[in-house]
mmCIF file of C-alpha atoms and ligand atoms in Angstrom:
data_model
loop_
_atom_site.group_PDB
_atom_site.id
_atom_site.type_symbol
_atom_site.label_atom_id
_atom_site.label_comp_id
_atom_site.label_asym_id
_atom_site.label_seq_id
_atom_site.Cartn_x
_atom_site.Cartn_y
_atom_site.Cartn_z
ATOM 1 C CA MET A 1 140.642 127.676 126.682
ATOM 2 C CA GLY A 2 141.293 123.942 126.481
ATOM 3 C CA ILE A 3 140.988 121.508 123.629
ATOM 4 C CA VAL A 4 138.584 122.237 120.811
ATOM 5 C CA GLY A 5 137.394 119.159 118.941
ATOM 6 C CA THR A 6 136.479 118.527 115.340
ATOM 7 C CA LYS A 7 132.755 117.817 115.447
ATOM 8 C CA THR A 8 129.861 120.255 115.216
ATOM 9 C CA LEU A 9 127.067 120.206 117.784
ATOM 10 C CA VAL A 10 123.467 121.094 117.066
ATOM 11 C CA THR A 11 121.736 121.362 120.425
ATOM 12 C CA TYR A 12 118.174 122.396 121.172
ATOM 13 C CA ALA A 13 115.401 122.787 123.721
ATOM 14 C CA SER A 14 112.003 121.610 122.506
ATOM 15 C CA LYS A 15 108.783 120.897 124.396
ATOM 16 C CA TYR A 16 106.647 119.264 121.702
ATOM 17 C CA GLY A 17 109.198 118.281 119.078
ATOM 18 C CA GLY A 18 108.854 121.148 116.596
ATOM 19 C CA THR A 19 112.255 122.603 117.431
ATOM 20 C CA ALA A 20 113.789 119.140 117.610
ATOM 21 C CA GLY A 21 112.695 118.679 113.986
ATOM 22 C CA ILE A 22 114.455 121.890 112.968
ATOM 23 C CA ALA A 23 117.627 120.785 114.780
ATOM 24 C CA GLU A 24 117.500 117.377 113.060
ATOM 25 C CA LYS A 25 117.110 119.068 109.679
ATOM 26 C CA ILE A 26 120.114 121.320 110.330
ATOM 27 C CA GLY A 27 122.125 118.261 111.360
ATOM 28 C CA GLU A 28 121.104 116.434 108.190
ATOM 29 C CA VAL A 29 122.149 119.333 105.953
ATOM 30 C CA LEU A 30 125.500 119.665 107.728
ATOM 31 C CA ARG A 31 126.219 115.944 107.423
ATOM 32 C CA GLU A 32 125.298 115.971 103.757
ATOM 33 C CA ALA A 33 127.819 118.779 103.334
ATOM 34 C CA GLY A 34 130.465 116.602 104.968
ATOM 35 C CA VAL A 35 130.437 118.268 108.385
ATOM 36 C CA GLU A 36 130.607 115.692 111.183
ATOM 37 C CA THR A 37 127.652 116.609 113.401
ATOM 38 C CA ASP A 38 125.888 115.495 116.587
ATOM 39 C CA VAL A 39 122.316 116.584 117.313
ATOM 40 C CA LEU A 40 121.390 116.538 121.020
ATOM 41 C CA PRO A 41 118.841 118.070 123.394
ATOM 42 C CA VAL A 42 120.636 120.691 125.543
ATOM 43 C CA ASP A 43 120.085 118.768 128.740
ATOM 44 C CA ARG A 44 121.999 115.820 127.310
ATOM 45 C CA VAL A 45 125.131 117.768 126.444
ATOM 46 C CA ARG A 46 128.004 117.112 128.799
ATOM 47 C CA ASP A 47 131.438 117.986 127.460
ATOM 48 C CA LEU A 48 131.870 120.571 124.723
ATOM 49 C CA ALA A 49 135.486 119.561 124.139
ATOM 50 C CA PRO A 50 134.668 117.293 121.146
ATOM 51 C CA TYR A 51 133.050 120.218 119.343
ATOM 52 C CA ARG A 52 134.600 122.985 117.326
ATOM 53 C CA ALA A 53 131.301 124.746 116.618
ATOM 54 C CA VAL A 54 127.880 124.926 118.255
ATOM 55 C CA ILE A 55 124.429 125.654 116.872
ATOM 56 C CA LEU A 56 121.987 126.359 119.696
ATOM 57 C CA GLY A 57 118.226 126.559 119.338
ATOM 58 C CA SER A 58 115.183 126.936 121.550
ATOM 59 C CA ALA A 59 111.440 126.944 121.199
ATOM 60 C CA VAL A 60 109.812 130.196 122.331
ATOM 61 C CA TYR A 61 107.186 130.141 125.068
ATOM 62 C CA ILE A 62 105.532 133.353 126.258
ATOM 63 C CA GLY A 63 108.357 135.489 124.960
ATOM 64 C CA GLY A 64 111.126 133.419 126.493
ATOM 65 C CA TRP A 65 113.424 130.532 125.721
ATOM 66 C CA ARG A 66 112.960 127.096 127.278
ATOM 67 C CA LYS A 67 114.731 126.933 130.617
ATOM 68 C CA PRO A 68 117.292 124.255 129.647
ATOM 69 C CA ALA A 69 118.443 126.458 126.735
ATOM 70 C CA VAL A 70 118.693 129.494 129.034
ATOM 71 C CA ASN A 71 120.734 127.465 131.503
ATOM 72 C CA PHE A 72 122.934 126.168 128.712
ATOM 73 C CA ILE A 73 123.828 129.537 127.195
ATOM 74 C CA ARG A 74 124.468 131.036 130.634
ATOM 75 C CA SER A 75 126.518 128.192 132.095
ATOM 76 C CA ARG A 76 128.537 127.525 128.924
ATOM 77 C CA GLU A 77 129.287 131.151 128.069
ATOM 78 C CA GLN A 78 133.013 130.729 128.304
ATOM 79 C CA GLU A 79 133.212 127.627 126.124
ATOM 80 C CA LEU A 80 130.766 129.085 123.623
ATOM 81 C CA SER A 81 132.792 132.293 123.404
ATOM 82 C CA GLY A 82 135.763 130.277 122.203
ATOM 83 C CA ARG A 83 133.886 128.673 119.316
ATOM 84 C CA PRO A 84 131.846 129.770 116.341
ATOM 85 C CA VAL A 85 128.223 129.779 117.502
ATOM 86 C CA TRP A 86 124.937 130.096 115.615
ATOM 87 C CA ILE A 87 121.640 130.662 117.405
ATOM 88 C CA PHE A 88 118.070 130.025 116.336
ATOM 89 C CA SER A 89 114.657 130.297 117.936
ATOM 90 C CA SER A 90 111.573 128.430 116.826
ATOM 91 C CA GLY A 91 108.618 130.621 117.513
ATOM 92 C CA PRO A 92 105.879 132.210 115.610
ATOM 93 C CA THR A 93 103.002 130.262 114.241
ATOM 94 C CA GLY A 94 101.191 132.301 111.639
ATOM 95 C CA PRO A 95 102.630 135.224 109.699
ATOM 96 C CA ALA A 96 106.440 135.193 109.744
ATOM 97 C CA ASP A 97 106.631 138.898 110.540
ATOM 98 C CA GLN A 98 104.899 138.268 113.852
ATOM 99 C CA GLY A 99 107.611 138.783 116.483
ATOM 100 C CA ALA A 100 108.606 135.898 118.689
ATOM 101 C CA PHE A 101 109.773 138.146 121.508
ATOM 102 C CA MET A 102 108.420 141.251 123.205
ATOM 103 C CA GLY A 103 109.976 144.327 121.640
ATOM 104 C CA GLY A 104 110.679 142.540 118.387
ATOM 105 C CA GLY A 105 114.314 141.541 119.058
ATOM 106 C CA LEU A 106 116.042 138.400 117.865
ATOM 107 C CA LEU A 107 116.369 136.981 121.383
ATOM 108 C CA PRO A 108 114.634 137.382 124.747
ATOM 109 C CA LYS A 109 115.875 140.690 126.238
ATOM 110 C CA ALA A 110 117.389 138.974 129.274
ATOM 111 C CA LEU A 111 119.678 136.919 127.033
ATOM 112 C CA LEU A 112 120.997 139.784 124.898
ATOM 113 C CA PRO A 113 124.018 140.532 127.149
ATOM 114 C CA VAL A 114 125.248 136.925 127.274
ATOM 115 C CA ALA A 115 124.612 136.472 123.551
ATOM 116 C CA ASP A 116 126.572 139.664 122.857
ATOM 117 C CA ARG A 117 129.558 138.354 124.766
ATOM 118 C CA ILE A 118 129.448 135.063 122.848
ATOM 119 C CA HIS A 119 129.462 136.926 119.505
ATOM 120 C CA PRO A 120 127.312 134.470 117.574
ATOM 121 C CA ARG A 121 127.911 134.398 113.822
ATOM 122 C CA ASP A 122 124.193 134.614 113.238
ATOM 123 C CA VAL A 123 120.939 134.780 115.231
ATOM 124 C CA VAL A 124 117.685 133.895 113.507
ATOM 125 C CA ILE A 125 114.032 133.138 114.212
ATOM 126 C CA PHE A 126 112.273 130.373 112.344
ATOM 127 C CA GLY A 127 108.550 129.811 112.244
ATOM 128 C CA GLY A 128 107.360 127.176 114.664
ATOM 129 C CA ALA A 129 104.819 124.426 114.883
ATOM 130 C CA ALA A 130 101.922 123.940 117.271
ATOM 131 C CA PHE A 131 99.668 120.916 116.986
ATOM 132 C CA ALA A 132 96.313 120.995 118.761
ATOM 133 C CA GLU A 133 96.377 117.280 119.452
ATOM 134 C CA ARG A 134 99.796 117.465 121.096
ATOM 135 C CA LEU A 135 99.376 120.542 123.306
ATOM 136 C CA LYS A 136 98.736 119.752 126.923
ATOM 137 C CA GLY A 137 96.628 121.559 129.521
ATOM 138 C CA LEU A 138 97.677 125.131 130.048
ATOM 139 C CA ASP A 139 99.618 125.301 126.777
ATOM 140 C CA LYS A 140 96.471 124.594 124.812
ATOM 141 C CA TRP A 141 94.521 127.133 126.808
ATOM 142 C CA ILE A 142 97.157 129.852 126.393
ATOM 143 C CA LEU A 143 97.495 129.344 122.662
ATOM 144 C CA ASN A 144 93.718 129.453 122.226
ATOM 145 C CA ASN A 145 93.548 132.599 124.306
ATOM 146 C CA VAL A 146 96.163 134.530 122.340
ATOM 147 C CA LYS A 147 94.429 133.234 119.200
ATOM 148 C CA ALA A 148 97.728 132.042 117.768
ATOM 149 C CA PRO A 149 97.154 129.881 114.717
ATOM 150 C CA LEU A 150 97.771 126.180 114.993
ATOM 151 C CA GLY A 151 99.764 124.283 112.428
ATOM 152 C CA ASP A 152 103.233 123.775 111.072
ATOM 153 C CA PHE A 153 104.919 127.023 110.057
ATOM 154 C CA ARG A 154 108.448 125.656 109.873
ATOM 155 C CA ASP A 155 110.052 126.979 106.696
ATOM 156 C CA TRP A 156 112.174 124.038 105.576
ATOM 157 C CA ALA A 157 113.718 125.926 102.658
ATOM 158 C CA ALA A 158 114.837 128.754 104.970
ATOM 159 C CA ILE A 159 116.185 126.238 107.494
ATOM 160 C CA GLN A 160 118.047 124.390 104.771
ATOM 161 C CA SER A 161 119.691 127.467 103.298
ATOM 162 C CA TRP A 162 120.708 128.693 106.761
ATOM 163 C CA ALA A 163 122.333 125.326 107.471
ATOM 164 C CA GLU A 164 124.046 125.323 104.077
ATOM 165 C CA ALA A 165 125.567 128.727 104.829
ATOM 166 C CA ILE A 166 126.842 127.368 108.157
ATOM 167 C CA ALA A 167 128.369 124.381 106.369
ATOM 168 C CA ARG A 168 130.140 126.681 103.897
ATOM 169 C CA ASP A 169 131.446 128.793 106.762
ATOM 170 C CA LEU A 170 132.704 125.747 108.663
ATOM 171 C CA LYS A 171 134.430 124.474 105.558
ATOM 172 C CA GLY A 172 136.080 127.830 105.027
ATOM 173 C CA GLN A 173 134.199 128.584 101.834
ATOM 174 C CA ASN A 174 132.661 131.890 102.906
HETATM 175 C C1 LIG B 201 101.821 128.146 125.491
HETATM 176 C C2 LIG B 201 102.556 128.578 124.274
HETATM 177 C C3 LIG B 201 103.160 129.827 124.242
HETATM 178 C C4 LIG B 201 103.856 130.260 123.111
HETATM 179 N N1 LIG B 201 104.443 131.494 123.116
HETATM 180 C C5 LIG B 201 105.093 131.936 121.999
HETATM 181 C C6 LIG B 201 105.695 133.239 121.964
HETATM 182 O O1 LIG B 201 105.694 134.003 122.912
HETATM 183 N N2 LIG B 201 106.314 133.628 120.820
HETATM 184 C C7 LIG B 201 106.359 132.816 119.720
HETATM 185 O O2 LIG B 201 106.911 133.229 118.707
HETATM 186 N N3 LIG B 201 105.830 131.568 119.738
HETATM 187 C C8 LIG B 201 105.193 131.124 120.843
HETATM 188 N N4 LIG B 201 104.629 129.864 120.855
HETATM 189 C C9 LIG B 201 104.766 129.005 119.678
HETATM 190 C C10 LIG B 201 105.908 127.998 119.888
HETATM 191 O O3 LIG B 201 107.129 128.647 120.050
HETATM 192 C C11 LIG B 201 106.026 127.077 118.681
HETATM 193 O O4 LIG B 201 104.877 126.312 118.666
HETATM 194 C C12 LIG B 201 107.284 126.245 118.747
HETATM 195 O O5 LIG B 201 107.624 125.817 117.439
HETATM 196 C C13 LIG B 201 107.119 125.029 119.650
HETATM 197 O O6 LIG B 201 108.318 124.304 119.670
HETATM 198 P P1 LIG B 201 108.451 122.854 120.333
HETATM 199 O O7 LIG B 201 107.498 121.950 119.602
HETATM 200 O O8 LIG B 201 109.872 122.507 120.051
HETATM 201 O O9 LIG B 201 108.157 122.956 121.783
HETATM 202 C C14 LIG B 201 103.943 129.431 121.976
HETATM 203 C C15 LIG B 201 103.349 128.156 122.016
HETATM 204 C C16 LIG B 201 102.660 127.723 123.138
HETATM 205 C C17 LIG B 201 102.028 126.367 123.133
#
């Protein structure tokens, strides 16, 4: 499977920055725990060789992941399978029990087979953030039409404790 490096990668697909903020927070928690970590948008990731673990996240739009995250998980399946992987989605605005995906799963249905083969250590959904002043054109219209609440529903405490558990796992303390 080739060389596996020592760093941890947090990589994400974000349209308006909400998911990028979650990825940055995860990176911060990992670094504070002494885990050497890079945080990068998925479309800027080249070689996975420097990384021994990957945390992959995407914003959710109309029940799906952002395309660059879909491309990433599909095209990197083999490398991801050889590493510990954690997956998060940044979706619902409003009540946390509101599903991000049709059918209420933890990932878009089309990605379940590839995710299964990668055997992620954990798959979670965090609340998202939608800001009226940032949304452009059709996005604003769609969100108004489905009457999704606007605002910041990112649960920083939940994000922090998830990242702390990852750090413990990576340091062999779980
Ligand atoms: C047009 C549009 C469609 C959305 N569709 C969904 C959805 O199907 N499920 C969901 O949980 N969240 C949905 N959201 C909420 C976003 O996932 C949430 O705002 C996310 O945190 C945005 O991340 P970003 O700022 O990284 O792009 C939608 C938001 C917009 C603007």
